[in-house]
Amino acid sequence: MKALVPIKRVVDYNVRIRVKGDGTGVDLNGVKMSVNPFDEIANEAALKLKEAGVISEVVVVTIGTAKAEDQLRSELARGADRGIHVVTDEEVQPLQAARILAELVKRESADVVIAGKQAIDDDNNQTPQMLATLLDWPQATFASDIKIDGGKATVQREIDAGAETL
């Protein structure tokens, strides 16, 4: 079973951001960038499943500028087997990212996608849900524990009333 794990390059969560002088966005000059923390958690979940013998290969994917290679290498060092870098200098919106990821899922013959719950830069929380729709795959969001047995996943997730198992 192959897992695809999307990761995103974002401003490090410890950095105090500055707005550009013209007010058009965040000033990224000299700012430390890192892997979105929720994507790191997703990669850890995939690696746990690999250690348990459920997943045979973990492939991390990033879509972004050439500088995103640093974040890809970081997740490879964490234990992912391979990395795919879709290089673009354009800002990628959630639907565009979902379409790119859907194509990669097909090309890679991935069996499961484990994605972080949201990115800390835009807080959209849209790409994984759009990806599931494009692939016509079931989805579980806000997972706190994932178990896969016999091709079926059991996901525990946190909800307002406690925990829910899907």
PDB file of C-alpha atoms in Angstrom:
ATOM      1  CA  MET A   1       0.000   0.000   0.000  1.00  0.00           C
ATOM      2  CA  LYS A   2       1.388   3.384  -1.024  1.00  0.00           C
ATOM      3  CA  ALA A   3       0.678   6.612   0.871  1.00  0.00           C
ATOM      4  CA  LEU A   4       0.930  10.076  -0.629  1.00  0.00           C
ATOM      5  CA  VAL A   5       1.504  12.901   1.880  1.00  0.00           C
ATOM      6  CA  PRO A   6       1.147  16.501   0.644  1.00  0.00           C
ATOM      7  CA  ILE A   7       3.329  19.053   2.444  1.00  0.00           C
ATOM      8  CA  LYS A   8       3.304  22.837   2.213  1.00  0.00           C
ATOM      9  CA  ARG A   9       6.051  25.417   2.701  1.00  0.00           C
ATOM     10  CA  VAL A  10       4.852  28.075   5.147  1.00  0.00           C
ATOM     11  CA  VAL A  11       6.294  30.774   7.365  1.00  0.00           C
ATOM     12  CA  ASP A  12       7.664  29.075  10.471  1.00  0.00           C
ATOM     13  CA  TYR A  13       5.113  29.189  13.285  1.00  0.00           C
ATOM     14  CA  ASN A  14       7.650  30.839  15.628  1.00  0.00           C
ATOM     15  CA  VAL A  15       8.241  33.796  13.305  1.00  0.00           C
ATOM     16  CA  ARG A  16       6.579  37.116  13.916  1.00  0.00           C
ATOM     17  CA  ILE A  17       5.309  38.120  10.483  1.00  0.00           C
ATOM     18  CA  ARG A  18       5.489  41.606   8.979  1.00  0.00           C
ATOM     19  CA  VAL A  19       3.043  43.100   6.518  1.00  0.00           C
ATOM     20  CA  LYS A  20       4.512  44.576   3.330  1.00  0.00           C
ATOM     21  CA  GLY A  21       4.719  48.357   3.297  1.00  0.00           C
ATOM     22  CA  ASP A  22       2.028  48.589   0.611  1.00  0.00           C
ATOM     23  CA  GLY A  23      -0.306  46.292   2.575  1.00  0.00           C
ATOM     24  CA  THR A  24      -0.523  43.655  -0.194  1.00  0.00           C
ATOM     25  CA  GLY A  25       0.662  40.685   1.812  1.00  0.00           C
ATOM     26  CA  VAL A  26       3.298  39.280   4.122  1.00  0.00           C
ATOM     27  CA  ASP A  27       6.930  40.360   3.788  1.00  0.00           C
ATOM     28  CA  LEU A  28       8.842  37.102   3.281  1.00  0.00           C
ATOM     29  CA  ASN A  29      12.331  38.625   2.892  1.00  0.00           C
ATOM     30  CA  GLY A  30      14.679  36.900   5.319  1.00  0.00           C
ATOM     31  CA  VAL A  31      11.834  35.003   6.995  1.00  0.00           C
ATOM     32  CA  LYS A  32      12.395  31.423   8.142  1.00  0.00           C
ATOM     33  CA  MET A  33      10.179  28.975   6.270  1.00  0.00           C
ATOM     34  CA  SER A  34       9.308  25.460   7.390  1.00  0.00           C
ATOM     35  CA  VAL A  35       6.966  22.551   6.718  1.00  0.00           C
ATOM     36  CA  ASN A  36       3.391  23.255   7.751  1.00  0.00           C
ATOM     37  CA  PRO A  37       3.163  21.660  11.240  1.00  0.00           C
ATOM     38  CA  PHE A  38      -0.057  19.777  10.428  1.00  0.00           C
ATOM     39  CA  ASP A  39       1.653  18.269   7.367  1.00  0.00           C
ATOM     40  CA  GLU A  40       4.509  17.089   9.589  1.00  0.00           C
ATOM     41  CA  ILE A  41       1.897  15.337  11.742  1.00  0.00           C
ATOM     42  CA  ALA A  42       0.399  13.712   8.624  1.00  0.00           C
ATOM     43  CA  ASN A  43       3.818  12.440   7.550  1.00  0.00           C
ATOM     44  CA  GLU A  44       4.403  11.040  11.048  1.00  0.00           C
ATOM     45  CA  ALA A  45       1.053   9.209  10.832  1.00  0.00           C
ATOM     46  CA  ALA A  46       2.052   7.713   7.479  1.00  0.00           C
ATOM     47  CA  LEU A  47       5.447   6.686   8.845  1.00  0.00           C
ATOM     48  CA  LYS A  48       3.794   5.001  11.853  1.00  0.00           C
ATOM     49  CA  LEU A  49       1.640   2.987   9.462  1.00  0.00           C
ATOM     50  CA  LYS A  50       4.767   2.056   7.530  1.00  0.00           C
ATOM     51  CA  GLU A  51       6.504   0.921  10.715  1.00  0.00           C
ATOM     52  CA  ALA A  52       3.441  -1.216  11.478  1.00  0.00           C
ATOM     53  CA  GLY A  53       3.801  -2.888   8.071  1.00  0.00           C
ATOM     54  CA  VAL A  54       0.548  -1.457   6.693  1.00  0.00           C
ATOM     55  CA  ILE A  55       2.102   0.970   4.223  1.00  0.00           C
ATOM     56  CA  SER A  56       5.016  -0.046   2.016  1.00  0.00           C
ATOM     57  CA  GLU A  57       5.990   3.387   0.675  1.00  0.00           C
ATOM     58  CA  VAL A  58       5.515   6.969   1.852  1.00  0.00           C
ATOM     59  CA  VAL A  59       5.767   9.609  -0.880  1.00  0.00           C
ATOM     60  CA  VAL A  60       5.803  13.267   0.169  1.00  0.00           C
ATOM     61  CA  VAL A  61       4.660  15.858  -2.366  1.00  0.00           C
ATOM     62  CA  THR A  62       5.051  19.609  -2.423  1.00  0.00           C
ATOM     63  CA  ILE A  63       3.811  22.177  -4.907  1.00  0.00           C
ATOM     64  CA  GLY A  64       5.702  25.456  -4.964  1.00  0.00           C
ATOM     65  CA  THR A  65       8.827  27.378  -5.792  1.00  0.00           C
ATOM     66  CA  ALA A  66      12.278  25.821  -6.064  1.00  0.00           C
ATOM     67  CA  LYS A  67      12.877  26.905  -2.456  1.00  0.00           C
ATOM     68  CA  ALA A  68      10.302  24.329  -1.271  1.00  0.00           C
ATOM     69  CA  GLU A  69      12.970  21.702  -1.897  1.00  0.00           C
ATOM     70  CA  ASP A  70      14.279  22.403   1.626  1.00  0.00           C
ATOM     71  CA  GLN A  71      10.953  21.377   3.157  1.00  0.00           C
ATOM     72  CA  LEU A  72      10.793  18.294   0.947  1.00  0.00           C
ATOM     73  CA  ARG A  73      14.270  17.260   2.112  1.00  0.00           C
ATOM     74  CA  SER A  74      13.195  17.788   5.708  1.00  0.00           C
ATOM     75  CA  GLU A  75      10.377  15.263   5.360  1.00  0.00           C
ATOM     76  CA  LEU A  76      12.624  12.831   3.499  1.00  0.00           C
ATOM     77  CA  ALA A  77      15.044  13.064   6.433  1.00  0.00           C
ATOM     78  CA  ARG A  78      12.125  12.339   8.775  1.00  0.00           C
ATOM     79  CA  GLY A  79      11.702   8.984   6.979  1.00  0.00           C
ATOM     80  CA  ALA A  80       9.635   9.377   3.801  1.00  0.00           C
ATOM     81  CA  ASP A  81      10.790   7.088   0.997  1.00  0.00           C
ATOM     82  CA  ARG A  82      10.507   9.500  -1.918  1.00  0.00           C
ATOM     83  CA  GLY A  83       9.632  13.075  -2.658  1.00  0.00           C
ATOM     84  CA  ILE A  84       7.919  14.751  -5.588  1.00  0.00           C
ATOM     85  CA  HIS A  85       8.322  18.472  -6.181  1.00  0.00           C
ATOM     86  CA  VAL A  86       5.900  20.170  -8.567  1.00  0.00           C
ATOM     87  CA  VAL A  87       7.740  23.420  -9.239  1.00  0.00           C
ATOM     88  CA  THR A  88       5.792  26.621  -9.880  1.00  0.00           C
ATOM     89  CA  ASP A  89       6.378  30.274  -9.115  1.00  0.00           C
ATOM     90  CA  GLU A  90       2.642  30.963  -9.222  1.00  0.00           C
ATOM     91  CA  GLU A  91       0.483  31.096  -6.112  1.00  0.00           C
ATOM     92  CA  VAL A  92      -1.450  27.827  -5.981  1.00  0.00           C
ATOM     93  CA  GLN A  93      -5.058  27.959  -4.826  1.00  0.00           C
ATOM     94  CA  PRO A  94      -6.674  24.968  -3.028  1.00  0.00           C
ATOM     95  CA  LEU A  95      -8.579  23.660  -6.066  1.00  0.00           C
ATOM     96  CA  GLN A  96      -5.467  23.859  -8.246  1.00  0.00           C
ATOM     97  CA  ALA A  97      -3.512  21.954  -5.599  1.00  0.00           C
ATOM     98  CA  ALA A  98      -6.252  19.318  -5.358  1.00  0.00           C
ATOM     99  CA  ARG A  99      -6.230  18.828  -9.142  1.00  0.00           C
ATOM    100  CA  ILE A 100      -2.448  18.446  -9.197  1.00  0.00           C
ATOM    101  CA  LEU A 101      -2.555  16.015  -6.288  1.00  0.00           C
ATOM    102  CA  ALA A 102      -5.348  13.995  -7.928  1.00  0.00           C
ATOM    103  CA  GLU A 103      -3.188  13.560 -11.012  1.00  0.00           C
ATOM    104  CA  LEU A 104      -0.228  12.510  -8.868  1.00  0.00           C
ATOM    105  CA  VAL A 105      -2.374   9.999  -6.956  1.00  0.00           C
ATOM    106  CA  LYS A 106      -3.285   8.418 -10.293  1.00  0.00           C
ATOM    107  CA  ARG A 107       0.262   8.475 -11.696  1.00  0.00           C
ATOM    108  CA  GLU A 108       1.736   7.068  -8.501  1.00  0.00           C
ATOM    109  CA  SER A 109      -1.083   4.543  -7.970  1.00  0.00           C
ATOM    110  CA  ALA A 110      -1.344   5.746  -4.387  1.00  0.00           C
ATOM    111  CA  ASP A 111      -3.771   3.824  -2.191  1.00  0.00           C
ATOM    112  CA  VAL A 112      -4.228   6.463   0.485  1.00  0.00           C
ATOM    113  CA  VAL A 113      -3.578  10.180   0.954  1.00  0.00           C
ATOM    114  CA  ILE A 114      -2.763  11.401   4.444  1.00  0.00           C
ATOM    115  CA  ALA A 115      -2.924  15.180   4.617  1.00  0.00           C
ATOM    116  CA  GLY A 116      -2.610  17.725   7.381  1.00  0.00           C
ATOM    117  CA  LYS A 117      -5.867  19.224   8.592  1.00  0.00           C
ATOM    118  CA  GLN A 118      -5.032  22.757   7.402  1.00  0.00           C
ATOM    119  CA  ALA A 119      -2.186  25.062   6.498  1.00  0.00           C
ATOM    120  CA  ILE A 120      -1.185  27.671   9.051  1.00  0.00           C
ATOM    121  CA  ASP A 121      -0.667  30.360   6.414  1.00  0.00           C
ATOM    122  CA  ASP A 122      -4.157  30.573   4.932  1.00  0.00           C
ATOM    123  CA  ASP A 123      -6.214  28.301   7.247  1.00  0.00           C
ATOM    124  CA  ASN A 124      -8.275  27.204   4.242  1.00  0.00           C
ATOM    125  CA  ASN A 125      -8.676  23.518   5.113  1.00  0.00           C
ATOM    126  CA  GLN A 126     -10.007  22.879   1.613  1.00  0.00           C
ATOM    127  CA  THR A 127      -7.491  20.945  -0.474  1.00  0.00           C
ATOM    128  CA  PRO A 128      -7.916  17.472   1.114  1.00  0.00           C
ATOM    129  CA  GLN A 129     -11.711  17.627   0.849  1.00  0.00           C
ATOM    130  CA  MET A 130     -11.519  18.789  -2.773  1.00  0.00           C
ATOM    131  CA  LEU A 131      -9.022  16.023  -3.525  1.00  0.00           C
ATOM    132  CA  ALA A 132     -11.352  13.369  -2.081  1.00  0.00           C
ATOM    133  CA  THR A 133     -14.184  14.719  -4.218  1.00  0.00           C
ATOM    134  CA  LEU A 134     -12.075  14.742  -7.396  1.00  0.00           C
ATOM    135  CA  LEU A 135     -10.972  11.146  -6.757  1.00  0.00           C
ATOM    136  CA  ASP A 136     -14.439  10.052  -5.578  1.00  0.00           C
ATOM    137  CA  TRP A 137     -12.751   8.640  -2.468  1.00  0.00           C
ATOM    138  CA  PRO A 138     -14.151   8.569   1.063  1.00  0.00           C
ATOM    139  CA  GLN A 139     -12.519  10.943   3.511  1.00  0.00           C
ATOM    140  CA  ALA A 140     -12.091  11.488   7.220  1.00  0.00           C
ATOM    141  CA  THR A 141     -11.033  14.865   8.551  1.00  0.00           C
ATOM    142  CA  PHE A 142      -9.333  15.945  11.782  1.00  0.00           C
ATOM    143  CA  ALA A 143      -8.005  12.430  12.408  1.00  0.00           C
ATOM    144  CA  SER A 144      -6.212  11.780  15.668  1.00  0.00           C
ATOM    145  CA  ASP A 145      -5.588   8.061  15.031  1.00  0.00           C
ATOM    146  CA  ILE A 146      -5.591   5.992  11.841  1.00  0.00           C
ATOM    147  CA  LYS A 147      -5.686   2.208  11.597  1.00  0.00           C
ATOM    148  CA  ILE A 148      -5.783   0.322   8.299  1.00  0.00           C
ATOM    149  CA  ASP A 149      -6.599  -3.385   8.181  1.00  0.00           C
ATOM    150  CA  GLY A 150      -7.573  -5.403   5.132  1.00  0.00           C
ATOM    151  CA  GLY A 151      -7.840  -2.318   2.950  1.00  0.00           C
ATOM    152  CA  LYS A 152     -10.298  -0.617   5.317  1.00  0.00           C
ATOM    153  CA  ALA A 153      -9.444   2.377   7.448  1.00  0.00           C
ATOM    154  CA  THR A 154     -10.721   3.123  10.922  1.00  0.00           C
ATOM    155  CA  VAL A 155     -10.215   6.726  11.911  1.00  0.00           C
ATOM    156  CA  GLN A 156     -10.632   8.276  15.305  1.00  0.00           C
ATOM    157  CA  ARG A 157     -11.199  11.997  15.282  1.00  0.00           C
ATOM    158  CA  GLU A 158     -11.735  14.656  17.841  1.00  0.00           C
ATOM    159  CA  ILE A 159     -15.073  16.445  17.849  1.00  0.00           C
ATOM    160  CA  ASP A 160     -16.667  18.978  20.168  1.00  0.00           C
ATOM    161  CA  ALA A 161     -18.299  16.235  22.233  1.00  0.00           C
ATOM    162  CA  GLY A 162     -15.117  14.152  22.582  1.00  0.00           C
ATOM    163  CA  ALA A 163     -14.034  11.479  20.103  1.00  0.00           C
ATOM    164  CA  GLU A 164     -15.719   9.823  17.152  1.00  0.00           C
ATOM    165  CA  THR A 165     -14.683   6.657  15.329  1.00  0.00           C
ATOM    166  CA  LEU A 166     -15.365   6.383  11.606  1.00  0.00           C
TER     167      LEU A 166
END
